[in-house]
PDB file of C-alpha atoms in Angstrom:
ATOM      1  CA  THR A 244     -45.390 248.792 109.102  1.00 87.00           C
ATOM      2  CA  LEU A 245     -46.058 252.330 109.749  1.00 86.00           C
ATOM      3  CA  LYS A 246     -48.555 252.470 106.967  1.00 86.00           C
ATOM      4  CA  GLY A 247     -50.407 249.655 108.830  1.00 84.00           C
ATOM      5  CA  GLU A 248     -48.996 246.463 106.818  1.00 84.00           C
ATOM      6  CA  TYR A 249     -47.081 243.551 107.743  1.00 84.00           C
ATOM      7  CA  GLY A 250     -43.384 244.194 107.746  1.00 88.00           C
ATOM      8  CA  ALA A 251     -40.376 242.138 106.893  1.00 90.00           C
ATOM      9  CA  ARG A 252     -36.758 242.490 106.063  1.00 88.00           C
ATOM     10  CA  THR A 253     -33.387 240.981 106.200  1.00 85.00           C
ATOM     11  CA  SER A 254     -30.575 243.143 106.539  1.00 82.00           C
ATOM     12  CA  TRP A 255     -26.897 242.714 106.000  1.00 78.00           C
ATOM     13  CA  ALA A 256     -23.994 243.860 108.379  1.00 71.00           C
ATOM     14  CA  ASP A 257     -26.652 244.991 110.703  1.00 71.00           C
ATOM     15  CA  PRO A 258     -24.885 247.101 113.979  1.00 74.00           C
ATOM     16  CA  ILE A 259     -26.533 244.086 116.192  1.00 68.00           C
ATOM     17  CA  TYR A 260     -24.911 241.417 114.152  1.00 70.00           C
ATOM     18  CA  PRO A 261     -22.280 242.837 111.969  1.00 71.00           C
ATOM     19  CA  GLU A 262     -20.951 239.812 110.772  1.00 72.00           C
ATOM     20  CA  GLY A 263     -23.884 238.284 109.161  1.00 74.00           C
ATOM     21  CA  ASP A 264     -27.688 238.678 108.135  1.00 82.00           C
ATOM     22  CA  THR A 265     -30.466 239.624 110.628  1.00 84.00           C
ATOM     23  CA  MET A 266     -34.097 238.871 109.720  1.00 85.00           C
ATOM     24  CA  TYR A 267     -36.839 241.646 110.924  1.00 88.00           C
ATOM     25  CA  ILE A 268     -40.275 241.040 111.475  1.00 92.00           C
ATOM     26  CA  ALA A 269     -42.387 244.392 112.483  1.00 92.00           C
ATOM     27  CA  ARG A 270     -46.012 244.692 113.866  1.00 91.00           C
ATOM     28  CA  PRO A 271     -47.465 248.262 114.256  1.00 90.00           C
ATOM     29  CA  VAL A 272     -48.353 249.752 117.407  1.00 90.00           C
ATOM     30  CA  LEU A 273     -52.076 251.229 117.815  1.00 88.00           C
ATOM     31  CA  TYR A 274     -53.520 253.798 120.222  1.00 88.00           C
ATOM     32  CA  ASN A 275     -56.780 254.728 119.764  1.00 88.00           C
ATOM     33  CA  GLY A 276     -56.735 253.526 116.122  1.00 84.00           C
ATOM     34  CA  ASP A 277     -53.537 255.612 115.560  1.00 88.00           C
ATOM     35  CA  ILE A 278     -50.214 254.089 114.517  1.00 89.00           C
ATOM     36  CA  ILE A 279     -47.773 255.530 117.428  1.00 90.00           C
ATOM     37  CA  GLY A 280     -45.168 253.550 116.558  1.00 90.00           C
ATOM     38  CA  VAL A 281     -43.804 249.959 115.299  1.00 91.00           C
ATOM     39  CA  LEU A 282     -42.265 246.702 117.242  1.00 91.00           C
ATOM     40  CA  SER A 283     -39.821 245.226 115.618  1.00 89.00           C
ATOM     41  CA  VAL A 284     -38.241 241.645 116.318  1.00 89.00           C
ATOM     42  CA  GLY A 285     -34.919 240.598 114.761  1.00 84.00           C
ATOM     43  CA  LYS A 286     -32.778 237.301 114.821  1.00 82.00           C
ATOM     44  CA  PRO A 287     -29.582 236.726 113.278  1.00 79.00           C
ATOM     45  CA  THR A 288     -29.496 234.289 110.537  1.00 77.00           C
ATOM     46  CA  ARG A 289     -26.783 232.354 112.132  1.00 74.00           C
ATOM     47  CA  ASN A 290     -29.570 230.701 114.420  1.00 69.00           C
ATOM     48  CA  ALA A 291     -30.974 229.254 111.189  1.00 71.00           C
ATOM     49  CA  ASP A 292     -27.616 228.520 109.327  1.00 71.00           C
ATOM     50  CA  THR A 293     -26.910 226.133 112.657  1.00 74.00           C
ATOM     51  CA  SER A 294     -30.409 224.602 112.461  1.00 75.00           C
ATOM     52  CA  ILE A 295     -30.128 223.734 109.041  1.00 77.00           C
ATOM     53  CA  ALA A 296     -26.493 222.641 109.785  1.00 75.00           C
ATOM     54  CA  ASN A 297     -28.114 220.152 112.306  1.00 77.00           C
ATOM     55  CA  LEU A 298     -30.812 219.374 110.083  1.00 79.00           C
ATOM     56  CA  THR A 299     -28.469 218.369 107.153  1.00 80.00           C
ATOM     57  CA  ASP A 300     -26.307 216.346 109.770  1.00 76.00           C
ATOM     58  CA  LYS A 301     -29.581 214.446 111.104  1.00 80.00           C
ATOM     59  CA  LEU A 302     -30.585 214.169 107.354  1.00 82.00           C
ATOM     60  CA  TRP A 303     -27.051 212.500 106.433  1.00 82.00           C
ATOM     61  CA  ILE A 304     -27.833 209.996 109.591  1.00 85.00           C
ATOM     62  CA  THR A 305     -31.282 209.162 108.623  1.00 84.00           C
ATOM     63  CA  GLY A 306     -30.386 208.612 104.899  1.00 84.00           C
ATOM     64  CA  LEU A 307     -27.238 206.376 105.992  1.00 87.00           C
ATOM     65  CA  ALA A 308     -30.215 204.624 108.571  1.00 87.00           C
ATOM     66  CA  ILE A 309     -32.746 204.218 105.668  1.00 89.00           C
ATOM     67  CA  ALA A 310     -30.057 202.967 103.181  1.00 87.00           C
ATOM     68  CA  LEU A 311     -28.758 200.201 105.783  1.00 89.00           C
ATOM     69  CA  ILE A 312     -32.418 199.350 106.540  1.00 90.00           C
ATOM     70  CA  ILE A 313     -33.050 198.765 102.872  1.00 89.00           C
ATOM     71  CA  THR A 314     -29.811 196.631 102.420  1.00 85.00           C
ATOM     72  CA  LEU A 315     -31.045 194.513 105.203  1.00 86.00           C
ATOM     73  CA  VAL A 316     -34.546 194.220 103.869  1.00 83.00           C
ATOM     74  CA  GLY A 317     -32.978 193.468 100.742  1.00 78.00           C
ATOM     75  CA  PHE A 318     -30.717 191.089 102.172  1.00 76.00           C
ATOM     76  CA  MET A 319     -33.841 189.183 103.915  1.00 74.00           C
ATOM     77  CA  ILE A 320     -35.901 189.078 100.943  1.00 69.00           C
ATOM     78  CA  ASN A 321     -33.217 187.415  98.786  1.00 67.00           C
ATOM     79  CA  LEU A 322     -32.805 184.896 101.807  1.00 64.00           C
ATOM     80  CA  TRP A 323     -36.242 184.306 102.469  1.00 65.00           C
ATOM     81  CA  ILE A 324     -37.949 184.387  98.987  1.00 65.00           C
ATOM     82  CA  THR A 325     -35.644 184.748  96.000  1.00 65.00           C
ATOM     83  CA  ARG A 326     -33.007 182.273  97.152  1.00 70.00           C
ATOM     84  CA  PRO A 327     -35.416 179.687  98.057  1.00 71.00           C
ATOM     85  CA  LEU A 328     -37.217 180.441  94.709  1.00 70.00           C
ATOM     86  CA  ASP A 329     -34.009 179.691  92.872  1.00 74.00           C
ATOM     87  CA  GLU A 330     -33.305 176.568  94.587  1.00 74.00           C
ATOM     88  CA  LEU A 331     -36.992 175.570  93.838  1.00 71.00           C
ATOM     89  CA  GLN A 332     -36.470 176.501  90.166  1.00 73.00           C
ATOM     90  CA  ARG A 333     -33.524 174.444  89.742  1.00 75.00           C
ATOM     91  CA  TYR A 334     -35.193 171.709  91.822  1.00 72.00           C
ATOM     92  CA  ALA A 335     -37.945 171.354  89.389  1.00 74.00           C
ATOM     93  CA  LEU A 336     -35.954 171.626  86.393  1.00 74.00           C
ATOM     94  CA  SER A 337     -33.972 168.616  87.780  1.00 75.00           C
ATOM     95  CA  VAL A 338     -37.351 166.731  88.112  1.00 69.00           C
ATOM     96  CA  SER A 339     -38.294 167.691  84.607  1.00 69.00           C
ATOM     97  CA  ARG A 340     -35.103 166.129  83.444  1.00 66.00           C
ATOM     98  CA  GLY A 341     -36.070 162.937  85.276  1.00 63.00           C
ATOM     99  CA  GLU A 342     -33.048 163.305  88.079  1.00 66.00           C
ATOM    100  CA  ARG A 343     -33.919 162.014  91.429  1.00 65.00           C
ATOM    101  CA  THR A 344     -33.214 164.897  93.088  1.00 68.00           C
ATOM    102  CA  PRO A 345     -34.048 165.865  97.003  1.00 69.00           C
ATOM    103  CA  LEU A 346     -36.029 168.596  98.070  1.00 69.00           C
ATOM    104  CA  PRO A 347     -33.702 171.734  99.050  1.00 69.00           C
ATOM    105  CA  LYS A 348     -34.486 172.984 102.610  1.00 71.00           C
ATOM    106  CA  ILE A 349     -36.287 176.120 101.719  1.00 66.00           C
ATOM    107  CA  GLY A 350     -37.539 177.036 105.198  1.00 65.00           C
ATOM    108  CA  LYS A 351     -41.167 176.944 106.674  1.00 68.00           C
ATOM    109  CA  ASN A 352     -42.639 179.405 104.695  1.00 64.00           C
ATOM    110  CA  GLU A 353     -45.206 179.849 101.609  1.00 64.00           C
ATOM    111  CA  VAL A 354     -41.980 179.289  99.222  1.00 64.00           C
ATOM    112  CA  GLY A 355     -41.526 176.024 101.174  1.00 67.00           C
ATOM    113  CA  ASP A 356     -45.011 174.999 101.134  1.00 67.00           C
ATOM    114  CA  VAL A 357     -44.822 175.579  97.248  1.00 69.00           C
ATOM    115  CA  GLY A 358     -41.865 172.982  97.453  1.00 67.00           C
ATOM    116  CA  LYS A 359     -43.666 170.672  99.659  1.00 68.00           C
ATOM    117  CA  ALA A 360     -46.341 170.760  96.937  1.00 71.00           C
ATOM    118  CA  LEU A 361     -43.842 170.136  94.067  1.00 69.00           C
ATOM    119  CA  GLU A 362     -42.360 167.236  96.039  1.00 70.00           C
ATOM    120  CA  SER A 363     -45.805 165.524  96.326  1.00 71.00           C
ATOM    121  CA  MET A 364     -46.544 166.252  92.700  1.00 69.00           C
ATOM    122  CA  ARG A 365     -43.144 164.384  91.752  1.00 68.00           C
ATOM    123  CA  THR A 366     -43.868 161.785  94.328  1.00 66.00           C
ATOM    124  CA  ALA A 367     -47.361 160.709  92.622  1.00 64.00           C
ATOM    125  CA  LEU A 368     -45.841 161.192  88.908  1.00 64.00           C
ATOM    126  CA  ASP A 369     -42.990 159.193  89.999  1.00 64.00           C
ATOM    127  CA  GLY A 370     -45.477 156.214  91.376  1.00 60.00           C
ATOM    128  CA  LYS A 371     -47.871 156.632  88.614  1.00 63.00           C
ATOM    129  CA  THR A 372     -44.760 156.353  86.035  1.00 62.00           C
ATOM    130  CA  TYR A 373     -43.241 153.336  88.452  1.00 65.00           C
ATOM    131  CA  ILE A 374     -46.728 151.609  88.320  1.00 66.00           C
ATOM    132  CA  GLU A 375     -46.780 151.829  84.514  1.00 68.00           C
ATOM    133  CA  GLU A 376     -43.670 150.295  83.993  1.00 69.00           C
ATOM    134  CA  TYR A 377     -44.089 147.577  86.660  1.00 70.00           C
ATOM    135  CA  VAL A 378     -47.374 146.567  85.187  1.00 71.00           C
ATOM    136  CA  GLN A 379     -45.923 146.363  81.980  1.00 73.00           C
ATOM    137  CA  THR A 380     -43.007 144.832  83.044  1.00 72.00           C
ATOM    138  CA  LEU A 381     -45.346 141.980  85.132  1.00 73.00           C
ATOM    139  CA  THR A 382     -47.582 141.499  82.174  1.00 75.00           C
ATOM    140  CA  HIS A 383     -44.658 140.533  80.013  1.00 71.00           C
ATOM    141  CA  GLU A 384     -43.362 138.139  82.717  1.00 73.00           C
ATOM    142  CA  ILE A 385     -46.711 136.456  83.335  1.00 78.00           C
ATOM    143  CA  LYS A 386     -47.582 136.141  79.473  1.00 77.00           C
ATOM    144  CA  ALA A 387     -45.006 133.442  79.158  1.00 72.00           C
ATOM    145  CA  PRO A 388     -46.346 131.082  82.044  1.00 77.00           C
ATOM    146  CA  VAL A 389     -50.250 131.774  81.118  1.00 81.00           C
ATOM    147  CA  ALA A 390     -49.279 130.692  77.148  1.00 78.00           C
ATOM    148  CA  GLY A 391     -47.466 127.792  78.597  1.00 78.00           C
ATOM    149  CA  ILE A 392     -50.428 126.617  81.001  1.00 82.00           C
ATOM    150  CA  ARG A 393     -53.236 127.376  78.179  1.00 83.00           C
ATOM    151  CA  GLY A 394     -51.114 125.120  75.453  1.00 81.00           C
ATOM    152  CA  ALA A 395     -50.800 122.455  77.838  1.00 80.00           C
ATOM    153  CA  SER A 396     -54.430 122.502  79.063  1.00 83.00           C
ATOM    154  CA  GLU A 397     -55.649 122.495  75.377  1.00 82.00           C
ATOM    155  CA  LEU A 398     -53.211 119.341  74.856  1.00 81.00           C
ATOM    156  CA  LEU A 399     -54.327 117.635  77.831  1.00 81.00           C
ATOM    157  CA  LYS A 400     -58.042 117.779  76.197  1.00 82.00           C
ATOM    158  CA  GLU A 401     -56.674 115.063  73.883  1.00 82.00           C
ATOM    159  CA  ASP A 402     -55.858 111.448  73.747  1.00 81.00           C
ATOM    160  CA  LEU A 403     -52.529 111.294  75.080  1.00 80.00           C
ATOM    161  CA  PRO A 404     -50.149 108.898  76.655  1.00 85.00           C
ATOM    162  CA  GLN A 405     -50.271 109.115  80.383  1.00 84.00           C
ATOM    163  CA  GLU A 406     -46.477 109.755  80.607  1.00 85.00           C
ATOM    164  CA  THR A 407     -47.333 112.724  77.972  1.00 82.00           C
ATOM    165  CA  ARG A 408     -50.299 113.846  79.990  1.00 82.00           C
ATOM    166  CA  ASP A 409     -47.697 113.868  83.312  1.00 84.00           C
ATOM    167  CA  ARG A 410     -45.357 115.913  81.815  1.00 83.00           C
ATOM    168  CA  PHE A 411     -47.946 118.668  80.674  1.00 82.00           C
ATOM    169  CA  LEU A 412     -49.249 118.395  84.276  1.00 85.00           C
ATOM    170  CA  ASP A 413     -46.272 119.076  85.686  1.00 84.00           C
ATOM    171  CA  ASN A 414     -45.441 122.137  83.301  1.00 82.00           C
ATOM    172  CA  ILE A 415     -48.641 123.682  84.486  1.00 84.00           C
ATOM    173  CA  VAL A 416     -47.908 123.370  88.025  1.00 85.00           C
ATOM    174  CA  SER A 417     -44.423 125.101  87.372  1.00 82.00           C
ATOM    175  CA  GLN A 418     -45.870 127.672  85.523  1.00 81.00           C
ATOM    176  CA  THR A 419     -48.466 128.278  88.047  1.00 85.00           C
ATOM    177  CA  GLU A 420     -45.703 128.474  90.799  1.00 83.00           C
ATOM    178  CA  ARG A 421     -43.919 130.911  88.773  1.00 77.00           C
ATOM    179  CA  ILE A 422     -46.842 133.068  88.309  1.00 81.00           C
ATOM    180  CA  GLN A 423     -47.149 132.740  92.390  1.00 83.00           C
ATOM    181  CA  GLY A 424     -43.796 134.126  92.760  1.00 78.00           C
ATOM    182  CA  LEU A 425     -44.342 136.618  90.486  1.00 76.00           C
ATOM    183  CA  ILE A 426     -47.077 137.766  92.840  1.00 80.00           C
ATOM    184  CA  GLU A 427     -45.331 137.502  95.966  1.00 79.00           C
ATOM    185  CA  ARG A 428     -42.292 139.983  94.358  1.00 73.00           C
ATOM    186  CA  LEU A 429     -45.041 142.044  93.515  1.00 75.00           C
ATOM    187  CA  LEU A 430     -46.592 141.717  97.330  1.00 75.00           C
ATOM    188  CA  ASP A 431     -43.011 142.581  98.586  1.00 73.00           C
ATOM    189  CA  LEU A 432     -42.311 145.357  96.373  1.00 71.00           C
ATOM    190  CA  ALA A 433     -45.497 147.132  97.299  1.00 69.00           C
ATOM    191  CA  GLU A 434     -44.435 146.764 101.230  1.00 72.00           C
ATOM    192  CA  LEU A 435     -41.135 148.047 100.409  1.00 70.00           C
ATOM    193  CA  GLU A 436     -42.498 151.140  98.635  1.00 66.00           C
ATOM    194  CA  ASN A 437     -44.429 152.093 101.133  1.00 64.00           C
ATOM    195  CA  ALA A 438     -41.842 151.836 103.930  1.00 66.00           C
ATOM    196  CA  ASN A 439     -40.332 155.116 104.654  1.00 64.00           C
ATOM    197  CA  SER A 440     -37.648 153.994 106.994  1.00 70.00           C
ATOM    198  CA  LEU A 441     -35.686 150.554 108.122  1.00 74.00           C
ATOM    199  CA  LYS A 442     -37.917 148.720 110.657  1.00 75.00           C
ATOM    200  CA  THR A 443     -34.633 146.996 111.699  1.00 80.00           C
ATOM    201  CA  VAL A 444     -30.724 148.101 111.626  1.00 88.00           C
ATOM    202  CA  GLU A 445     -28.306 146.039 113.165  1.00 92.00           C
ATOM    203  CA  LYS A 446     -24.762 145.135 112.737  1.00 93.00           C
ATOM    204  CA  ILE A 447     -24.329 142.470 110.057  1.00 93.00           C
ATOM    205  CA  SER A 448     -21.499 140.318 109.416  1.00 93.00           C
ATOM    206  CA  LEU A 449     -20.818 139.985 105.579  1.00 93.00           C
ATOM    207  CA  SER A 450     -19.248 136.687 106.203  1.00 92.00           C
ATOM    208  CA  LYS A 451     -22.598 135.383 107.282  1.00 92.00           C
ATOM    209  CA  LEU A 452     -24.776 137.194 105.059  1.00 93.00           C
ATOM    210  CA  ILE A 453     -23.207 135.756 102.166  1.00 93.00           C
ATOM    211  CA  GLY A 454     -23.060 132.331 103.674  1.00 92.00           C
ATOM    212  CA  ASN A 455     -26.532 132.378 104.309  1.00 90.00           C
ATOM    213  CA  VAL A 456     -27.276 133.209 100.721  1.00 91.00           C
ATOM    214  CA  SER A 457     -25.107 131.052  99.502  1.00 91.00           C
ATOM    215  CA  GLU A 458     -26.503 128.158 101.621  1.00 90.00           C
ATOM    216  CA  SER A 459     -29.974 128.867 100.738  1.00 86.00           C
ATOM    217  CA  LEU A 460     -29.476 128.923  96.715  1.00 88.00           C
ATOM    218  CA  SER A 461     -26.848 125.807  96.669  1.00 89.00           C
ATOM    219  CA  THR A 462     -29.364 123.670  95.516  1.00 86.00           C
ATOM    220  CA  TYR A 463     -30.919 125.809  93.018  1.00 86.00           C
ATOM    221  CA  ALA A 464     -27.643 126.432  91.300  1.00 90.00           C
ATOM    222  CA  LYS A 465     -27.047 122.348  91.109  1.00 90.00           C
ATOM    223  CA  THR A 466     -30.440 122.413  89.104  1.00 87.00           C
ATOM    224  CA  HIS A 467     -28.926 124.920  87.101  1.00 89.00           C
ATOM    225  CA  GLY A 468     -25.112 122.842  86.935  1.00 92.00           C
ATOM    226  CA  VAL A 469     -23.947 125.844  88.434  1.00 93.00           C
ATOM    227  CA  SER A 470     -21.755 126.263  91.582  1.00 94.00           C
ATOM    228  CA  ILE A 471     -21.353 128.811  94.015  1.00 94.00           C
ATOM    229  CA  ALA A 472     -18.093 130.354  95.604  1.00 94.00           C
ATOM    230  CA  THR A 473     -17.605 132.656  98.302  1.00 92.00           C
ATOM    231  CA  SER A 474     -14.333 134.266  99.585  1.00 86.00           C
ATOM    232  CA  GLU A 475     -14.079 134.929 103.335  1.00 83.00           C
ATOM    233  CA  CYS A 476     -14.313 138.420 104.664  1.00 85.00           C
ATOM    234  CA  ASP A 477     -14.082 140.158 108.718  1.00 89.00           C
ATOM    235  CA  LEU A 478     -15.846 142.505 107.388  1.00 91.00           C
ATOM    236  CA  PHE A 479     -19.436 144.362 108.983  1.00 93.00           C
ATOM    237  CA  ILE A 480     -22.217 146.991 107.985  1.00 92.00           C
ATOM    238  CA  LYS A 481     -25.343 148.161 109.392  1.00 92.00           C
ATOM    239  CA  GLY A 482     -28.540 147.977 107.580  1.00 90.00           C
ATOM    240  CA  ASP A 483     -31.772 145.192 107.587  1.00 87.00           C
ATOM    241  CA  PRO A 484     -30.613 141.598 107.500  1.00 87.00           C
ATOM    242  CA  PHE A 485     -33.950 140.336 106.053  1.00 82.00           C
ATOM    243  CA  LEU A 486     -33.686 143.000 103.276  1.00 83.00           C
ATOM    244  CA  LEU A 487     -29.811 143.073 102.238  1.00 89.00           C
ATOM    245  CA  GLU A 488     -30.087 139.077 102.567  1.00 88.00           C
ATOM    246  CA  GLN A 489     -33.258 139.736  99.917  1.00 82.00           C
ATOM    247  CA  ALA A 490     -31.545 141.908  97.563  1.00 87.00           C
ATOM    248  CA  LEU A 491     -28.241 139.738  97.501  1.00 91.00           C
ATOM    249  CA  SER A 492     -30.466 136.720  97.075  1.00 88.00           C
ATOM    250  CA  ASN A 493     -32.007 138.339  93.595  1.00 85.00           C
ATOM    251  CA  LEU A 494     -28.364 139.048  92.389  1.00 90.00           C
ATOM    252  CA  VAL A 495     -27.445 135.580  93.154  1.00 92.00           C
ATOM    253  CA  LYS A 496     -30.327 133.764  91.360  1.00 89.00           C
ATOM    254  CA  ASN A 497     -30.107 136.480  88.570  1.00 88.00           C
ATOM    255  CA  ALA A 498     -26.540 135.299  88.190  1.00 92.00           C
ATOM    256  CA  ILE A 499     -27.228 131.756  88.147  1.00 92.00           C
ATOM    257  CA  GLU A 500     -30.008 131.887  85.953  1.00 90.00           C
ATOM    258  CA  HIS A 501     -27.805 133.548  83.277  1.00 92.00           C
ATOM    259  CA  ALA A 502     -24.334 131.661  84.005  1.00 94.00           C
ATOM    260  CA  ASP A 503     -23.168 128.886  81.713  1.00 94.00           C
ATOM    261  CA  SER A 504     -23.532 125.716  82.937  1.00 92.00           C
ATOM    262  CA  GLY A 505     -20.298 124.047  84.584  1.00 93.00           C
ATOM    263  CA  THR A 506     -19.505 127.545  85.791  1.00 95.00           C
ATOM    264  CA  GLU A 507     -19.170 129.308  89.221  1.00 95.00           C
ATOM    265  CA  VAL A 508     -21.258 132.222  90.447  1.00 95.00           C
ATOM    266  CA  GLN A 509     -18.843 134.186  92.626  1.00 95.00           C
ATOM    267  CA  ILE A 510     -19.645 136.303  95.755  1.00 95.00           C
ATOM    268  CA  SER A 511     -17.155 138.708  97.352  1.00 93.00           C
ATOM    269  CA  ALA A 512     -16.688 141.588  99.463  1.00 93.00           C
ATOM    270  CA  SER A 513     -14.235 144.203  99.894  1.00 91.00           C
ATOM    271  CA  LYS A 514     -13.756 147.475 101.738  1.00 90.00           C
ATOM    272  CA  HIS A 515     -12.393 150.580  99.819  1.00 87.00           C
ATOM    273  CA  ASP A 516     -12.505 154.187 101.943  1.00 84.00           C
ATOM    274  CA  ASN A 517     -15.630 153.991 103.633  1.00 85.00           C
ATOM    275  CA  GLU A 518     -17.598 152.173 101.170  1.00 90.00           C
ATOM    276  CA  THR A 519     -18.286 148.492 101.659  1.00 91.00           C
ATOM    277  CA  ASP A 520     -18.454 146.767  97.861  1.00 92.00           C
ATOM    278  CA  ILE A 521     -20.562 143.330  97.852  1.00 93.00           C
ATOM    279  CA  SER A 522     -19.663 141.740  94.294  1.00 94.00           C
ATOM    280  CA  VAL A 523     -21.425 138.871  92.574  1.00 94.00           C
ATOM    281  CA  SER A 524     -20.227 137.681  89.266  1.00 94.00           C
ATOM    282  CA  ASN A 525     -20.837 134.986  86.750  1.00 95.00           C
ATOM    283  CA  ILE A 526     -19.610 133.664  83.276  1.00 94.00           C
ATOM    284  CA  GLY A 527     -22.347 133.767  80.907  1.00 92.00           C
ATOM    285  CA  PRO A 528     -24.039 135.762  78.157  1.00 90.00           C
ATOM    286  CA  ALA A 529     -23.575 139.610  78.197  1.00 88.00           C
ATOM    287  CA  ILE A 530     -26.396 141.606  79.067  1.00 86.00           C
ATOM    288  CA  PRO A 531     -28.164 143.234  75.807  1.00 87.00           C
ATOM    289  CA  ASP A 532     -27.811 146.789  75.208  1.00 89.00           C
ATOM    290  CA  PHE A 533     -31.834 147.085  75.505  1.00 87.00           C
ATOM    291  CA  ALA A 534     -32.087 145.645  79.138  1.00 84.00           C
ATOM    292  CA  LEU A 535     -29.147 148.065  80.644  1.00 86.00           C
ATOM    293  CA  PRO A 536     -31.416 150.650  81.471  1.00 84.00           C
ATOM    294  CA  LYS A 537     -33.702 148.364  83.352  1.00 77.00           C
ATOM    295  CA  ILE A 538     -31.226 146.409  85.196  1.00 76.00           C
ATOM    296  CA  PHE A 539     -31.712 147.980  88.895  1.00 73.00           C
ATOM    297  CA  ASP A 540     -35.715 147.802  88.270  1.00 66.00           C
TER     298      ASP A 540
END
């Protein structure tokens, strides 16, 4: 410093602070351009050590806080993105396998929007597949009555006895009624497919429901040489009376059509735990294997 340069040193066991280091800086004192002395300032390192120790403690606390924040952010990312994406992936895989899986609850966010888009696509594809299958079934059902009408019409062009002509005309009428019934079924199906919820929900007596179905189909059963047997029950369920009666009527009518002549179609109801079962059984030919997957269509 006496040479006019910046001076700095660290001294051990300085008399001012004999237990540690002391850091000094010095600056020359000038008078009329001459160096007449030195101003030196010292500071024990213990102050710096204390500051470093305090800083280290704060760094530990800050590091822990940052780690907790990162963990929390990771958990939130998992909650908001990773887990919903996981559930969405499982949903997509189940849809690809043809399973009727409900859309998981994945929140109102971008992933949720993707889920809704997938659900809309699945509904559209299901509808397309269903329509294709139903058109094929309907075409198959209509082919027989159309062929019957065409054959009867061609025969009526010939000179036939009146009795034969009447029989062919009756056949045309019955086949036309069959086609009309198919069209009505198609319209009913379209209405049901477009319904998102039940219009009417009532407490229904199963005894009354079964009785109504049995009474309405008793004449139809007689024409097939079949009788309907029902069992009394005091069970009640909740639902749409019209739709339930329609569903049960379809089952009973199908049982009548495929029952052996002179046998009974039995309708019964029973309760098991929290479920109520309605059973429709008949005696007749077994359902062929190829038709088993289509029973509930």
